[in-house]
């Protein structure tokens, strides 16, 4: 009893002391906090910060598109045809047939003299386009010793010694027999023309109207040109007598043969050499000259003409068909000669 009685007063005393001590600590804390509040500085008003302006939005840059690579082969594109309606197109009217109108005038040109004549349509040409042919006065040979002159008429010369064959002019003499005369070719008995060259040659200019290669004007080509190398032997297409072997205007150095009682002529122009004289008789296939380019010529070739005598004068005829046939005969003969004996075909 006594131990419990003494213990209770001690316990109560301890509780009081602890209570007082706690209150003391609490008061000190309150005072210290009050002093801290009293010493704190006054708070100044801080102005509100300026609003931050946002920058303009930057546009987004799209990444570059990848560069397409060309395919190895492009497939064909099938494009649909546009559905358009068109009115049917009427066929164009056919042009009316144009009737040929013959020229009202024709210009004739004589190649040997260069004379030109205009003839109206339907008008006949008398004595050639330039009238009757005028004989060319040959040079007169004079004899100094006697004083008697000699006169040359065509292939004949009349002088103090009598009548004889005329000699060639000095200009022609330099073109006569300058080389060895080549052999000729057998004829066909004058049944038809033979090819007037020793070798085959093409026709470079046919008979008919053409633009003259030298003068450039429109002229009638009265013969047939055969292109051949310089110096190719020229043969007599038909047997006949030499009427001219001289320089003849635009024909250059030329030879003219007369046939069938002087009613027909063959002319061989632009020669470089001659082997015949006026008045000589030559057989068909005889070599009478060589291909040249004398006169109005642009290159080596033979100008061949066939003429027929008419009441109006000499008329040039187209011998192109006869020359083509003669060329075929020459080629056939050469192939036969080159064939080996006993070969077939």
C-alpha positions as a printed NumPy array, in Angstrom:
array([[   0.   ,    0.   ,    0.   ],
       [   2.712,    2.452,    0.982],
       [   4.802,    1.638,   -2.154],
       [   1.834,    2.362,   -4.428],
       [   0.953,    5.437,   -2.476],
       [   4.371,    6.944,   -2.927],
       [   4.616,    5.936,   -6.501],
       [   1.489,    7.72 ,   -7.637],
       [   2.664,   11.189,   -6.417],
       [   5.987,   10.707,   -8.214],
       [   4.292,    9.757,  -11.401],
       [   2.058,   12.727,  -11.318],
       [   5.005,   14.995,  -10.646],
       [   6.869,   13.603,  -13.628],
       [   3.919,   14.085,  -15.877],
       [   3.629,   17.709,  -14.889],
       [   7.282,   18.325,  -15.496],
       [   7.094,   16.79 ,  -18.912],
       [   4.002,   18.837,  -19.705],
       [   5.659,   22.049,  -18.653],
       [   8.778,   21.248,  -20.596],
       [   6.731,   20.602,  -23.712],
       [   4.834,   23.827,  -23.341],
       [   8.129,   25.678,  -22.958],
       [   9.469,   24.301,  -26.151],
       [   6.251,   25.189,  -27.873],
       [   6.424,   28.792,  -26.696],
       [  10.005,   29.187,  -27.795],
       [   9.094,   27.91 ,  -31.231],
       [   6.204,   30.335,  -31.505],
       [   8.339,   33.286,  -30.489],
       [  11.115,   32.433,  -32.869],
       [   8.712,   32.138,  -35.712],
       [   7.157,   35.484,  -34.871],
       [  10.516,   37.147,  -34.906],
       [  11.266,   35.69 ,  -38.285],
       [   7.98 ,   37.012,  -39.585],
       [   8.684,   40.445,  -38.185],
       [  12.115,   40.665,  -39.812],
       [  10.994,   39.51 ,  -43.298],
       [  11.153,   42.328,  -45.947],
       [   8.119,   43.619,  -47.666],
       [   7.323,   41.897,  -50.92 ],
       [   7.382,   44.256,  -53.966],
       [   4.937,   43.777,  -56.768],
       [   6.703,   42.122,  -59.669],
       [   5.261,   43.199,  -62.993],
       [   3.827,   40.522,  -65.094],
       [   6.278,   39.263,  -67.746],
       [   5.75 ,   40.322,  -71.345],
       [   3.969,   37.698,  -73.314],
       [   6.363,   35.793,  -75.513],
       [   5.44 ,   36.267,  -79.168],
       [   5.528,   33.048,  -81.013],
       [   7.44 ,   33.101,  -84.314],
       [   5.564,   32.619,  -87.544],
       [   5.172,   28.989,  -88.293],
       [   7.81 ,   27.755,  -90.721],
       [   6.192,   25.947,  -93.658],
       [   7.089,   22.376,  -93.731],
       [   9.426,   21.536,  -96.626],
       [   8.454,   18.378,  -98.282],
       [  11.336,   16.073,  -99.115],
       [  12.202,   15.993, -102.862],
       [  10.457,   13.332, -104.784],
       [  12.722,   10.557, -105.927],
       [  13.848,   10.879, -109.57 ],
       [  12.192,    8.123, -111.557],
       [  14.505,    5.941, -113.506],
       [  13.679,    5.188, -117.13 ],
       [  12.466,    1.667, -117.629],
       [  14.343,   -0.583, -119.915],
       [  11.493,   -0.716, -122.383],
       [   8.326,    1.315, -122.603],
       [   5.173,   -0.722, -122.913],
       [   2.96 ,    0.4  , -125.753],
       [   0.254,    2.77 , -124.724],
       [  -3.197,    1.95 , -125.928],
       [  -4.931,    5.288, -126.121],
       [  -8.64 ,    5.146, -126.692],
       [  -9.674,    6.818, -129.89 ],
       [ -11.666,    9.967, -129.291],
       [ -15.286,    9.357, -129.891],
       [ -15.826,   12.133, -132.372],
       [ -18.255,   12.055, -135.14 ],
       [ -17.297,   13.535, -138.478],
       [ -19.334,   14.217, -141.486],
       [ -18.44 ,   12.004, -144.428],
       [ -15.855,   13.649, -146.686],
       [ -17.017,   13.963, -150.238],
       [ -14.445,   12.822, -152.812],
       [ -12.605,   15.615, -154.563],
       [ -13.895,   16.302, -158.027],
       [ -11.676,   14.873, -160.732],
       [ -10.03 ,   17.522, -162.885],
       [ -11.329,   17.835, -166.335],
       [  -9.207,   16.295, -169.025],
       [  -6.845,   18.852, -170.516],
       [  -6.66 ,   18.663, -174.236],
       [  -3.243,   18.988, -175.816],
       [  -2.764,   22.158, -177.799],
       [  -0.128,   22.092, -180.474],
       [   2.317,   25.022, -180.387],
       [   1.541,   27.822, -182.784],
       [   5.183,   28.222, -183.798],
       [   8.172,   25.893, -184.051],
       [  11.802,   27.017, -183.96 ],
       [  14.125,   25.052, -186.25 ],
       [  17.882,   25.208, -185.836],
       [  20.44 ,   24.063, -188.369],
       [  23.304,   22.616, -186.399],
       [  26.024,   22.955, -189.032],
       [  25.502,   26.708, -189.535],
       [  23.714,   27.727, -186.345],
       [  20.886,   29.317, -188.352],
       [  17.46 ,   29.407, -186.661],
       [  14.053,   29.848, -188.272],
       [  10.552,   30.207, -186.784],
       [   7.751,   28.423, -188.674],
       [   4.039,   28.903, -188.029],
       [   1.864,   25.865, -187.359],
       [   0.816,   24.225, -190.634],
       [   3.443,   26.025, -192.688],
       [   5.722,   23.841, -194.772],
       [   9.483,   24.23 , -194.641],
       [  10.927,   24.756, -198.107],
       [  14.583,   24.008, -198.731],
       [  15.311,   23.502, -195.042],
       [  14.739,   25.852, -192.113],
       [  17.075,   28.537, -193.429],
       [  16.262,   28.362, -197.132],
       [  18.349,   26.779, -199.818],
       [  21.789,   25.719, -198.59 ],
       [  24.543,   28.046, -199.62 ],
       [  27.691,   26.339, -200.868],
       [  30.765,   27.115, -198.858],
       [  33.452,   28.614, -201.04 ],
       [  36.571,   26.497, -200.601],
       [  40.   ,   28.087, -200.487],
       [  41.391,   28.818, -203.942],
       [  44.75 ,   27.289, -204.718],
       [  46.964,   29.56 , -206.809],
       [  49.926,   28.54 , -208.933],
       [  52.631,   31.139, -208.67 ],
       [  54.531,   30.034, -211.786],
       [  51.729,   30.212, -214.336],
       [  49.199,   32.472, -212.598],
       [  46.36 ,   30.08 , -213.499],
       [  44.111,   29.4  , -210.493],
       [  42.469,   26.109, -209.612],
       [  38.872,   25.897, -208.378],
       [  37.586,   23.212, -206.001],
       [  33.967,   22.094, -206.459],
       [  32.931,   19.533, -203.869],
       [  35.259,   16.534, -204.033],
       [  36.6  ,   17.652, -207.465],
       [  39.257,   20.249, -208.287],
       [  39.413,   22.005, -211.662],
       [  42.769,   23.521, -212.634],
       [  45.29 ,   23.882, -215.422],
       [  46.178,   20.225, -215.151],
       [  42.555,   19.14 , -215.595],
       [  39.947,   17.65 , -213.265],
       [  41.004,   15.618, -210.261],
       [  40.176,   14.834, -206.659],
       [  40.465,   17.793, -204.345],
       [  43.019,   17.729, -201.568],
       [  42.073,   18.319, -197.946],
       [  42.612,   21.609, -196.173],
       [  45.747,   22.053, -194.042],
       [  43.66 ,   21.937, -190.83 ],
       [  42.127,   18.584, -191.75 ],
       [  45.414,   17.216, -193.035],
       [  46.784,   17.183, -189.481],
       [  43.882,   14.897, -188.417],
       [  44.198,   12.484, -191.341],
       [  45.832,    9.077, -190.785],
       [  47.654,   10.105, -187.631],
       [  47.654,    6.515, -186.345],
       [  47.495,    3.06 , -187.853],
       [  44.044,    2.389, -189.282],
       [  42.277,   -0.26 , -187.164],
       [  40.612,   -3.218, -188.894],
       [  36.895,   -3.006, -189.54 ],
       [  34.07 ,   -5.505, -189.148],
       [  32.122,   -7.622, -191.607],
       [  28.838,   -6.146, -192.742],
       [  25.482,   -7.75 , -193.44 ],
       [  25.294,   -6.992, -197.147],
       [  23.703,   -3.564, -196.512],
       [  20.47 ,   -5.268, -195.474],
       [  20.324,   -3.017, -192.406],
       [  22.528,   -0.686, -190.4  ],
       [  25.389,   -2.101, -188.37 ],
       [  26.508,   -0.541, -185.101],
       [  28.866,    2.33 , -186.04 ],
       [  31.388,    1.558, -183.27 ],
       [  33.778,   -1.346, -182.854],
       [  32.633,   -1.95 , -179.259],
       [  29.23 ,   -1.792, -177.557],
       [  28.287,    1.652, -176.26 ],
       [  25.26 ,    3.169, -174.563],
       [  23.036,    5.849, -176.036],
       [  23.84 ,    8.986, -174.039],
       [  21.407,   11.321, -175.846],
       [  18.532,   10.176, -178.056],
       [  16.898,   11.815, -181.051],
       [  14.394,   14.573, -180.239],
       [  13.926,   17.878, -178.465],
       [  16.3  ,   18.558, -175.579],
       [  18.15 ,   21.29 , -173.701],
       [  21.457,   21.745, -175.487],
       [  24.302,   20.863, -173.082],
       [  26.481,   23.729, -174.359],
       [  24.114,   26.597, -175.218],
       [  21.405,   25.708, -172.677],
       [  18.503,   26.444, -175.038],
       [  15.792,   24.118, -176.339],
       [  16.838,   22.496, -179.612],
       [  15.974,   19.521, -181.758],
       [  18.684,   16.897, -181.433],
       [  18.761,   15.567, -184.986],
       [  20.882,   12.514, -184.204],
       [  21.819,    9.906, -181.605],
       [  24.841,   10.244, -179.305],
       [  26.846,    7.133, -178.426],
       [  29.187,    7.57 , -175.45 ],
       [  32.528,    5.85 , -176.046],
       [  36.165,    6.288, -174.985],
       [  38.396,    8.661, -176.894],
       [  39.921,    6.974, -179.952],
       [  37.323,    4.197, -180.32 ],
       [  37.182,    3.128, -184.005],
       [  34.163,    4.473, -185.925],
       [  32.73 ,    2.211, -188.648],
       [  30.617,    2.887, -191.724],
       [  27.077,    1.813, -190.825],
       [  26.221,    1.373, -194.536],
       [  28.398,    1.183, -197.641],
       [  28.631,    4.493, -199.482],
       [  30.745,    7.257, -200.95 ],
       [  32.479,    9.882, -198.838],
       [  30.826,   13.258, -199.424],
       [  32.458,   15.267, -196.613],
       [  35.573,   14.608, -194.531],
       [  36.219,   17.971, -192.934],
       [  35.339,   20.282, -190.066],
       [  31.609,   20.988, -190.186],
       [  30.519,   23.723, -187.75 ],
       [  29.192,   22.387, -184.463],
       [  29.757,   18.796, -185.623],
       [  33.503,   19.345, -185.396],
       [  35.568,   16.947, -187.465],
       [  32.92 ,   14.943, -189.346],
       [  32.476,   12.406, -192.137],
       [  29.356,   12.204, -194.315],
       [  28.596,    9.172, -196.508],
       [  26.061,    9.106, -199.342],
       [  23.939,    6.013, -199.995],
       [  21.268,    4.774, -202.392],
       [  22.168,    7.024, -205.324],
       [  22.803,   10.032, -203.086],
       [  19.262,   10.001, -201.685],
       [  20.378,    9.059, -198.166],
       [  23.217,   10.14 , -195.907],
       [  24.853,    9.036, -192.681],
       [  26.854,   11.558, -190.646],
       [  29.541,   10.823, -188.049],
       [  30.444,   13.868, -185.91 ],
       [  32.908,   15.007, -183.207],
       [  35.719,   12.77 , -184.521],
       [  39.333,   13.017, -183.385],
       [  40.851,   11.419, -186.494],
       [  39.702,   10.432, -189.996],
       [  40.911,    7.746, -192.394],
       [  38.933,    8.666, -195.537],
       [  38.862,   11.469, -198.098],
       [  36.001,   12.953, -200.124],
       [  35.112,   10.819, -203.136],
       [  36.29 ,    7.501, -201.686],
       [  33.989,    4.483, -201.687],
       [  33.864,    2.613, -198.376],
       [  32.298,   -0.731, -197.651],
       [  29.994,   -1.433, -194.742],
       [  32.032,   -1.964, -191.55 ],
       [  35.108,   -0.05 , -192.783],
       [  36.894,    2.09 , -190.188],
       [  36.444,    5.725, -191.221],
       [  37.66 ,    7.544, -188.082],
       [  37.994,    7.606, -184.304],
       [  35.768,    8.93 , -181.527],
       [  36.645,   12.438, -180.34 ],
       [  35.193,   15.588, -178.797],
       [  35.684,   18.246, -181.488],
       [  33.083,   20.92 , -182.21 ],
       [  30.285,   21.696, -179.743],
       [  30.849,   18.721, -177.473],
       [  31.075,   18.154, -173.736],
       [  33.001,   14.873, -173.899],
       [  34.118,   12.053, -176.18 ],
       [  31.199,   10.498, -178.064],
       [  29.954,    9.766, -181.581],
       [  27.095,   11.823, -182.982],
       [  25.32 ,    9.652, -185.585],
       [  22.684,   10.963, -187.992],
       [  20.627,    9.358, -190.744],
       [  19.205,   11.736, -193.361],
       [  16.698,   11.29 , -196.172],
       [  16.437,   13.515, -199.237],
       [  12.974,   15.045, -199.837],
       [  11.638,   17.725, -202.212],
       [  11.988,   20.147, -199.285],
       [  15.605,   19.213, -198.581],
       [  17.387,   16.826, -196.247],
       [  15.31 ,   15.553, -193.326],
       [  16.89 ,   13.902, -190.27 ],
       [  15.263,   10.608, -189.257],
       [  15.352,    8.877, -185.868],
       [  17.649,    5.866, -186.162],
       [  17.414,    4.917, -182.472],
       [  15.5  ,    1.661, -183.007],
       [  17.885,    0.519, -185.762],
       [  20.902,    1.339, -183.579],
       [  19.517,   -0.606, -180.617],
       [  18.912,   -3.633, -182.829],
       [  22.412,   -3.315, -184.312],
       [  23.877,   -3.088, -180.787],
       [  22.081,   -6.295, -179.776],
       [  23.477,   -8.048, -182.851],
       [  27.004,   -6.86 , -181.986],
       [  26.754,   -8.087, -178.38 ],
       [  25.403,  -11.44 , -179.546],
       [  28.252,  -11.831, -182.042],
       [  30.87 ,  -10.994, -179.408],
       [  29.392,  -13.486, -176.939],
       [  29.381,  -16.179, -179.601],
       [  33.014,  -15.456, -180.472],
       [  34.082,  -15.637, -176.821],
       [  32.274,  -18.925, -176.156],
       [  34.572,  -21.907, -175.839],
       [  34.28 ,  -24.649, -178.459],
       [  32.022,  -27.483, -177.311],
       [  30.44 ,  -25.462, -174.491],
       [  26.688,  -25.613, -174.065],
       [  24.378,  -22.731, -173.314]])
